[in-house]
Tab-separated table of C-alpha atoms in Angstrom:
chain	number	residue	atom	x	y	z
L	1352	UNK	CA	38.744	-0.168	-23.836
L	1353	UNK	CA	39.469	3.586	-24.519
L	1354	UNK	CA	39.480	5.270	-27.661
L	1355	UNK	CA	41.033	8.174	-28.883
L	1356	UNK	CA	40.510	9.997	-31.683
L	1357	UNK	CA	41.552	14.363	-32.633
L	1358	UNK	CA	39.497	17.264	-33.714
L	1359	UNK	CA	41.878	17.273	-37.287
L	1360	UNK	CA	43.378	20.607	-36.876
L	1361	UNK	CA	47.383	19.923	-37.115
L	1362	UNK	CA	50.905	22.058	-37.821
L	1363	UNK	CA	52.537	22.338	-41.088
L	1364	UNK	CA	51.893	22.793	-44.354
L	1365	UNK	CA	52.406	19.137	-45.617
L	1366	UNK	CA	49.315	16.893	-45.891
L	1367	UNK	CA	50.774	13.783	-46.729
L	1368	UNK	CA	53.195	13.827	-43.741
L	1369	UNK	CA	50.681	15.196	-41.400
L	1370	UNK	CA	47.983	12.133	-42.458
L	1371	UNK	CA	50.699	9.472	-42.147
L	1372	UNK	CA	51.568	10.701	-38.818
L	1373	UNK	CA	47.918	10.441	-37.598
L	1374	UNK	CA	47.419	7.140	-39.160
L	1375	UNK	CA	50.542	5.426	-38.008
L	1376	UNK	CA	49.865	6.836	-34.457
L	1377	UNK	CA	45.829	5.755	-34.542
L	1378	UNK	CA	46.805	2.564	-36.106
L	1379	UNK	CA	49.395	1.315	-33.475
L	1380	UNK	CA	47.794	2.120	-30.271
L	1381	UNK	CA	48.794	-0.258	-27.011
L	1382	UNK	CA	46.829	-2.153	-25.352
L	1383	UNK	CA	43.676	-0.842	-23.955
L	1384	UNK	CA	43.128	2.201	-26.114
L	1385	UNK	CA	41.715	1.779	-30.264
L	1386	UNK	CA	42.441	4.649	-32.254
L	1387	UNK	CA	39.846	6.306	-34.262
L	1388	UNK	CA	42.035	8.152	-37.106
L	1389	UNK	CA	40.711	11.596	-38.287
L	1390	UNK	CA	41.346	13.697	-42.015
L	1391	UNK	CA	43.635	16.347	-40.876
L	1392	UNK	CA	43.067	19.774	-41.292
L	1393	UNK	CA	46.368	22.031	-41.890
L	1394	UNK	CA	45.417	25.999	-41.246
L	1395	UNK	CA	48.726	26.805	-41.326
L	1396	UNK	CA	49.046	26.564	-45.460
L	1397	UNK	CA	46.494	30.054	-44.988
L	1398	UNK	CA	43.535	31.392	-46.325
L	1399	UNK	CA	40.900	28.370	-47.852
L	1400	UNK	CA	42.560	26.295	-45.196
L	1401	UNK	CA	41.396	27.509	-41.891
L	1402	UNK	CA	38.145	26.269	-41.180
L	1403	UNK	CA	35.776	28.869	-42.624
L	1404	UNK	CA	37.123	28.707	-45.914
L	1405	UNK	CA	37.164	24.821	-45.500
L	1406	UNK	CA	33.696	24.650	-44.481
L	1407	UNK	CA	32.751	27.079	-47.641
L	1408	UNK	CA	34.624	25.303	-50.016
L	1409	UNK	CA	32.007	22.640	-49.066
L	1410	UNK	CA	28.996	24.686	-49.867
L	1411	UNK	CA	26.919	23.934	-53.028
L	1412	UNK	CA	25.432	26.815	-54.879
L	1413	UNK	CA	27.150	29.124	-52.509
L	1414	UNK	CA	30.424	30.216	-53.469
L	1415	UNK	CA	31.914	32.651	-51.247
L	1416	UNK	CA	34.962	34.809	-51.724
L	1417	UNK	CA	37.569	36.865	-49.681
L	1418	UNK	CA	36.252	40.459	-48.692
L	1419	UNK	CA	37.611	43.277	-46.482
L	1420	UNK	CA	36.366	41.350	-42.897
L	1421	UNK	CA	36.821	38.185	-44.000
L	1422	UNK	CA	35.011	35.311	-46.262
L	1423	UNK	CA	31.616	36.128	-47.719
L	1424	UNK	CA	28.857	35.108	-50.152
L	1425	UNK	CA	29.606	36.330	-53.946
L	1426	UNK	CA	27.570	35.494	-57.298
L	1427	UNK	CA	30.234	33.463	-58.428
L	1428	UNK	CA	33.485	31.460	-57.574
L	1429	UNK	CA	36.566	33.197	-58.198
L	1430	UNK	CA	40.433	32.462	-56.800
L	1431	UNK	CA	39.701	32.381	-53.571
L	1432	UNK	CA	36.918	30.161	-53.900
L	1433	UNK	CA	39.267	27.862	-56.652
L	1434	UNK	CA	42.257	27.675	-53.546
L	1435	UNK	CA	39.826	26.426	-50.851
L	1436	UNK	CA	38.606	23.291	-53.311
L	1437	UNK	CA	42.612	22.710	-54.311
L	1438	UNK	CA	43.348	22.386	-50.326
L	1439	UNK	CA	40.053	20.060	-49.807
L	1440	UNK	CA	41.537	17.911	-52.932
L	1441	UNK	CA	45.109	18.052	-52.071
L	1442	UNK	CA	44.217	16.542	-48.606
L	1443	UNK	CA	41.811	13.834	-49.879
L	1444	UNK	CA	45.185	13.069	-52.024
L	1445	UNK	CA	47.317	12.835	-49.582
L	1446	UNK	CA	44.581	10.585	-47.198
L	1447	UNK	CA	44.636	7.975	-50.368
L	1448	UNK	CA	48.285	7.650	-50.074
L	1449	UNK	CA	48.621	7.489	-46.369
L	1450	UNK	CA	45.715	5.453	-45.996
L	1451	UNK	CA	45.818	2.934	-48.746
L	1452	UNK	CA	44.643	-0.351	-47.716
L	1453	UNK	CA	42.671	0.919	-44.627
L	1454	UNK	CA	39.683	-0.599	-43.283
L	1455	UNK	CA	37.271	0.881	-40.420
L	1456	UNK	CA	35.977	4.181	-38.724
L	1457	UNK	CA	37.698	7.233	-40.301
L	1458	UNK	CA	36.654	10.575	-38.325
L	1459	UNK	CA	35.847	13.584	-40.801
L	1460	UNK	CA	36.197	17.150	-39.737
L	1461	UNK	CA	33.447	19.297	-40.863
L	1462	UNK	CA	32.625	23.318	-39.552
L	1463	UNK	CA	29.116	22.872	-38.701
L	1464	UNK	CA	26.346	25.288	-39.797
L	1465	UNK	CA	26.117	27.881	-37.279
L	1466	UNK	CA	30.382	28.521	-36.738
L	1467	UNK	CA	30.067	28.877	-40.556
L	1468	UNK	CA	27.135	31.448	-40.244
L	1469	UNK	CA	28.665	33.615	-37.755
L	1470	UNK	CA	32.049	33.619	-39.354
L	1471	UNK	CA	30.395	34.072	-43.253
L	1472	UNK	CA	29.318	37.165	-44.444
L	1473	UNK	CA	26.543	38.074	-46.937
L	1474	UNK	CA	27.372	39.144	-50.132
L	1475	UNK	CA	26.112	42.533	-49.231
L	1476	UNK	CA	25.479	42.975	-45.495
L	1477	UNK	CA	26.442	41.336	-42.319
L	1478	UNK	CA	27.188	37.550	-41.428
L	1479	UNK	CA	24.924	35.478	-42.787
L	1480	UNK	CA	23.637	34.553	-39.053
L	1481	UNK	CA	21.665	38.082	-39.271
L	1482	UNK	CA	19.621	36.590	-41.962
L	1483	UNK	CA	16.937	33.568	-40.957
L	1484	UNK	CA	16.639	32.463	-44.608
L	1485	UNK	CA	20.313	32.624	-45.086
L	1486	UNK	CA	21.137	30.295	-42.346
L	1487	UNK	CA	18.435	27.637	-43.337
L	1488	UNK	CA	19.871	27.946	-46.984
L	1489	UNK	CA	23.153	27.266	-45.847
L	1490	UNK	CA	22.476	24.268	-43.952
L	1491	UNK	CA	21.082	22.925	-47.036
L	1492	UNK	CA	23.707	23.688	-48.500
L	1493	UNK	CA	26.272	22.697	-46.403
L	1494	UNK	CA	24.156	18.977	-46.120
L	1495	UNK	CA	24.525	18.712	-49.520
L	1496	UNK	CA	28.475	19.435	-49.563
L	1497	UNK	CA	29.183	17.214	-47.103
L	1498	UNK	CA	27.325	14.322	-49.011
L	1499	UNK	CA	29.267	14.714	-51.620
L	1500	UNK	CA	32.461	15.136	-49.519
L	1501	UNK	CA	31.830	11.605	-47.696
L	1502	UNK	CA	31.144	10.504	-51.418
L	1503	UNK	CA	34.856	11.536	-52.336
L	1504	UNK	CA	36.517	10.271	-48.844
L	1505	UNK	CA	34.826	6.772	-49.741
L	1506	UNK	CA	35.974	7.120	-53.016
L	1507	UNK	CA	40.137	7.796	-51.597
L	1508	UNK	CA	39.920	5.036	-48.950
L	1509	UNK	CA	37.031	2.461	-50.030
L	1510	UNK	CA	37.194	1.150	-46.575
L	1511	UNK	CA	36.461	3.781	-44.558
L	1512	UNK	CA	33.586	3.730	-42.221
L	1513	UNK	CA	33.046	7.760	-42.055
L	1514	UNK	CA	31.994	9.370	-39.228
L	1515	UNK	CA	31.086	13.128	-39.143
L	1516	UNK	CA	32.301	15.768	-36.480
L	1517	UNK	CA	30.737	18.749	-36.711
L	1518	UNK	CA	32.785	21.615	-35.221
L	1519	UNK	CA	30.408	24.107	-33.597
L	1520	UNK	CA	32.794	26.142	-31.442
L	1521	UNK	CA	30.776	28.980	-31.552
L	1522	UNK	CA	27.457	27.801	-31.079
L	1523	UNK	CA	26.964	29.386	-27.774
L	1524	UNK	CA	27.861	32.675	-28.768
L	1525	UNK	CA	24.756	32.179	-31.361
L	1526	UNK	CA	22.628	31.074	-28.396
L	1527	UNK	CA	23.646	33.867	-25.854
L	1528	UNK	CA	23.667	36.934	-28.368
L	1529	UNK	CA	27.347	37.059	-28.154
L	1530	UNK	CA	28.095	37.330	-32.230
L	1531	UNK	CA	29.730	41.040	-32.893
L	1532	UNK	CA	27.511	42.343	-36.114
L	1533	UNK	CA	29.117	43.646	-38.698
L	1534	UNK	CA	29.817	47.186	-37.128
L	1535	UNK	CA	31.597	45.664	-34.336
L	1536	UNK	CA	29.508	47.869	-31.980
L	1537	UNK	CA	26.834	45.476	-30.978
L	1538	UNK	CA	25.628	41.917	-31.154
L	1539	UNK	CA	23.302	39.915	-33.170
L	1540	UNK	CA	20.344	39.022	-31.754
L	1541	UNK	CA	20.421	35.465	-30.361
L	1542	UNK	CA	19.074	32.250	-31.938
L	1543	UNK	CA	15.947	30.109	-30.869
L	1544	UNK	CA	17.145	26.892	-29.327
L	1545	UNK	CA	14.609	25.377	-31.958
L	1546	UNK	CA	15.762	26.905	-35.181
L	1547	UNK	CA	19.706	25.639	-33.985
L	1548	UNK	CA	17.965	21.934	-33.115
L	1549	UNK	CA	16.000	22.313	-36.947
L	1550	UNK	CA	19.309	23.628	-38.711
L	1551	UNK	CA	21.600	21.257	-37.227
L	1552	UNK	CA	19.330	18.659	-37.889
L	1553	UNK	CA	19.088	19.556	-41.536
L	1554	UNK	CA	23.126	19.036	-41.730
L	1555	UNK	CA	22.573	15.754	-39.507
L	1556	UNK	CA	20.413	14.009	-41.647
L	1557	UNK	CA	22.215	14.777	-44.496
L	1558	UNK	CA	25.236	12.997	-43.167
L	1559	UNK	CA	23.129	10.357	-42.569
L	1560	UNK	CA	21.340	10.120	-46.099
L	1561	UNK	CA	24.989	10.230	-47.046
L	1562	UNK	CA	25.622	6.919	-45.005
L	1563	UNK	CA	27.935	8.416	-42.234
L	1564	UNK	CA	28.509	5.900	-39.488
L	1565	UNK	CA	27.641	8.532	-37.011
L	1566	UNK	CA	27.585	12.164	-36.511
L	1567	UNK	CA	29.367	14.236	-33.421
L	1568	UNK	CA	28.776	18.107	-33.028
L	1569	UNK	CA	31.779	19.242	-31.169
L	1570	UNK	CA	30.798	22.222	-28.796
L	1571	UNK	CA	34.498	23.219	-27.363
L	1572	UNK	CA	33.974	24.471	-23.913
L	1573	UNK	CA	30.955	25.955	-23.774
L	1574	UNK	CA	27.816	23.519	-22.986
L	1575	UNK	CA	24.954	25.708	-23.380
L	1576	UNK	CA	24.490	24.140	-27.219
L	1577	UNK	CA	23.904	20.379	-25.686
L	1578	UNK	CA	19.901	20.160	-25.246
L	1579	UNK	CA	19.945	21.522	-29.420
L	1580	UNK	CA	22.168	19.383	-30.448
L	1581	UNK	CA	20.552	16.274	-28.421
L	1582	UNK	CA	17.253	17.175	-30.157
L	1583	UNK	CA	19.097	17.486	-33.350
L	1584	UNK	CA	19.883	13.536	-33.244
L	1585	UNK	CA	23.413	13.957	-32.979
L	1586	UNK	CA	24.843	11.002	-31.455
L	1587	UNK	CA	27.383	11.846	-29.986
L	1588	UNK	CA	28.321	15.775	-28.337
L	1589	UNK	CA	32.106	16.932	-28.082
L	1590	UNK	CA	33.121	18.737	-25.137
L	1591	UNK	CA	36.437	20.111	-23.378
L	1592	UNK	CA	35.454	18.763	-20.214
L	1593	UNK	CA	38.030	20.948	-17.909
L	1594	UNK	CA	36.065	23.464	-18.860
L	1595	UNK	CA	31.937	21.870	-18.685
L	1596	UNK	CA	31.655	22.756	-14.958
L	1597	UNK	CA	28.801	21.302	-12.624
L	1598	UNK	CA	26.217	22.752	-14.172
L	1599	UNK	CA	27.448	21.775	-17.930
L	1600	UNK	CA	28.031	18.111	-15.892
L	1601	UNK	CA	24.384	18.224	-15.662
L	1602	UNK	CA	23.453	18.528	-19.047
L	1603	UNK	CA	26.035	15.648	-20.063
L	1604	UNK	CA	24.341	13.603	-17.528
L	1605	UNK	CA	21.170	14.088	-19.453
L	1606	UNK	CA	22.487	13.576	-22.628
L	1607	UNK	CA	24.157	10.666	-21.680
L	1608	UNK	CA	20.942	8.945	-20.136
L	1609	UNK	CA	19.145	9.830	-23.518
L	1610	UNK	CA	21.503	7.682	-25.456
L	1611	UNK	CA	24.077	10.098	-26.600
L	1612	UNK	CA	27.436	9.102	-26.179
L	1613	UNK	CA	30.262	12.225	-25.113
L	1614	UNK	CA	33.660	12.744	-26.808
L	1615	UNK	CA	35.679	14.214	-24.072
L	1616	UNK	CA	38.202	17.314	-25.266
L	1617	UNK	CA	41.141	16.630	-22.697
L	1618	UNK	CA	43.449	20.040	-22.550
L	1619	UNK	CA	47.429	18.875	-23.038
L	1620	UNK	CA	46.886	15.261	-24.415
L	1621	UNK	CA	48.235	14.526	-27.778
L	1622	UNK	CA	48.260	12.284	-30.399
L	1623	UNK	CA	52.105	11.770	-30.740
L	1624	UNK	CA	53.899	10.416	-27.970
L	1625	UNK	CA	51.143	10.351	-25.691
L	1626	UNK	CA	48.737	7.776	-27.023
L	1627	UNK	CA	50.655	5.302	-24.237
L	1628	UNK	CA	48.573	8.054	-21.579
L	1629	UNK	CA	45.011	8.313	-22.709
L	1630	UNK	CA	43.649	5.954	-20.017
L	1631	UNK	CA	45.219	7.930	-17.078
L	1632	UNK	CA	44.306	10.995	-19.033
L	1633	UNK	CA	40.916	9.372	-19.055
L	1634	UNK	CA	40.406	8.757	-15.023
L	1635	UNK	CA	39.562	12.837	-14.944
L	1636	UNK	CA	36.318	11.788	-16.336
L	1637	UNK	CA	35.494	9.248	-13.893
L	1638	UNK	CA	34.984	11.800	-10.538
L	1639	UNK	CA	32.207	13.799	-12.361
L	1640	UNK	CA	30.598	11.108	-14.218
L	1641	UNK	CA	29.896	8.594	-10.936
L	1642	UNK	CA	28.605	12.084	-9.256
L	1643	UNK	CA	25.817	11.708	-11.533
L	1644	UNK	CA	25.332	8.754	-10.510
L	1645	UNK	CA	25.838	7.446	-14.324
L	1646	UNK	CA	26.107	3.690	-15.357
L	1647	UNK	CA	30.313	2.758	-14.690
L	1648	UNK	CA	30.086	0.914	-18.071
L	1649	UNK	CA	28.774	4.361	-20.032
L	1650	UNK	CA	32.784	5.311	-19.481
L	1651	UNK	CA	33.874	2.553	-21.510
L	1652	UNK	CA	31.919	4.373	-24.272
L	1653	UNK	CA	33.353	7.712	-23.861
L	1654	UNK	CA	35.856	8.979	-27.080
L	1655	UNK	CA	38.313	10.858	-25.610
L	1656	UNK	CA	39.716	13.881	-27.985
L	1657	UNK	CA	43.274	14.330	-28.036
L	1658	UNK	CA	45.075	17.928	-28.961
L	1659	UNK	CA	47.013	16.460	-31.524
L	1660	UNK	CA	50.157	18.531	-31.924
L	1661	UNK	CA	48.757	21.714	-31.998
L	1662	UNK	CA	47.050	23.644	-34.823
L	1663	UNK	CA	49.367	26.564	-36.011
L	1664	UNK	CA	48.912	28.734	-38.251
L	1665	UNK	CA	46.237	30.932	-39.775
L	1666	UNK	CA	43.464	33.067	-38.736
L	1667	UNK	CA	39.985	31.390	-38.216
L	1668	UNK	CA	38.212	33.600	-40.485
């Protein structure tokens, strides 16, 4: 059995349609695959709904505003702040319409701590990755969000089983030095492999206190975040896997031994019209993972991460 499930980025500007889409196609897989449906995420409506504005409209005793290079930390919520919560509540709307009556696992798309932090500013300064104590208080603050996020997706579908994805595209950048500072002339420095695993972990457990049915930190393409997140007790990492290469193979094969499960990106598969093709989409996963010499039955556990139809829309930042 193979199940398929998206990151929650989608086209449009309608969330009703967009979450009735994803349901209907999650809900009415054939034979052989289960579909794990996901909130959707709609960047193309603009500013508060691309993901760093998302993931701050989250934040508790943080509010952050628009500024000249992007979102940033302020003293106090203002418009900006005020259009980022109306998205987050016009989606969890739209979910209890199009999911009313539903019952099981319900995937929910969260920017994790460190895309936030190198994407956030400081109120006066660079991104708040610059700053040690900045990043620590936002993954506190970010836990506590989210708690109260899975709160109010229990409360629009009361039986949904949540589980978290944490999308930490550009958690490699923070590991290799590769974030511009704020001059655009140089990089910050890079982050300790231990602070990410303490951070992330901070963020984890709260999704857990929150009772989250499990937590996946989606990497993209870049696998140099997987021994951080393992430590983090994530349990499950997110990868592109046409992208991992043998070396990023290697550190899935650990991961996998240790008892975390992988949610394979696969580039050009999408929800519509191609659920029917997830498990031949799914055999491109099976030459690297018996050169590891990994259990056949592990593959059965594999989530495999569909495009959807494309994100659209709106600047990340």
């Amino acid at each position: 059995m193979t199940t398929v499930s998206g990151l929650g980025p989608w086209p449009g500007a309608d969330p009703l349609e967009a979450q009735t889409t994803v349901l209907g196609e999650l809900t009415s897989t054939p034979t052989g695959v289960t579909g794990l449906p996901f909130v959707v995420q709609l960047p193309g409506r603009g500013y508060g709904a691309e993901p760093t504005g998302r993931g701050a409209a989250l934040l508790v005793d943080l509010p952050a505003e628009l500024g000249p290079h992007g979102w940033k930390l302020t003293d106090r919520p203002g418009r900006d702040a005020a259009r980022a919560r109306a998205y987050l509540r016009e989606d969890l709307d739209a979910l209890a319409v199009a999911a009313y009556g539903y019952e099981g696992r319900l995937l929910v798309p969260v920017t994790g701590p460190f895309t936030l932090a190198a994407d956030l500013y400081l109120a006066r300064g660079d991104r708040v990755l610059s700053d040690a104590g900045g990043v620590r208080e936002l993954a506190e603050s970010l836990g506590a969000g989210l708690a109260e996020h899975l709160d109010a997706v229990r409360a629009a579908v009361p039986g949904a089983e949540p589980v978290v994805l944490l999308s930490e595209p550009r958690l490699s950048d923070v590991l290799l030095a590769r974030v511009p500072d704020f001059t655009g002339r140089g990089t910050l420095r890079s982050v300790a492999g231990t602070v990410v695993t303490e951070r992330l972990r901070t963020v984890v457990e709260a999704a857990r206190a929150a009772d989250a049915r499990g937590v996946v930190v989606h990497l993209g393409g870049a696998w140099t975040g997987v021994r951080p997140v393992v430590a983090a007790g994530a349990d499950a990492i997110g990868l592109e896997v046409a992208r991992v290469g043998g070396a990023g193979w290697q550190r899935v094969g650990e991961a996998v031994e240790a008892g975390v499960a992988l949610w394979a990106g696969l580039a050009g598969l999408g929800i519509e019209r191609e659920a029917g093709d997830v498990v031949g989409q799914a055999d491109t996963l099976v030459g690297p993972w018996r050169a590891l010499g990994l259990a056949a039955r592990g593959l059965a556990e594999v989530v495999v991460m569909a495009d959807g139809a494309g994100a659209g829309g709106a600047p990340r930042t």
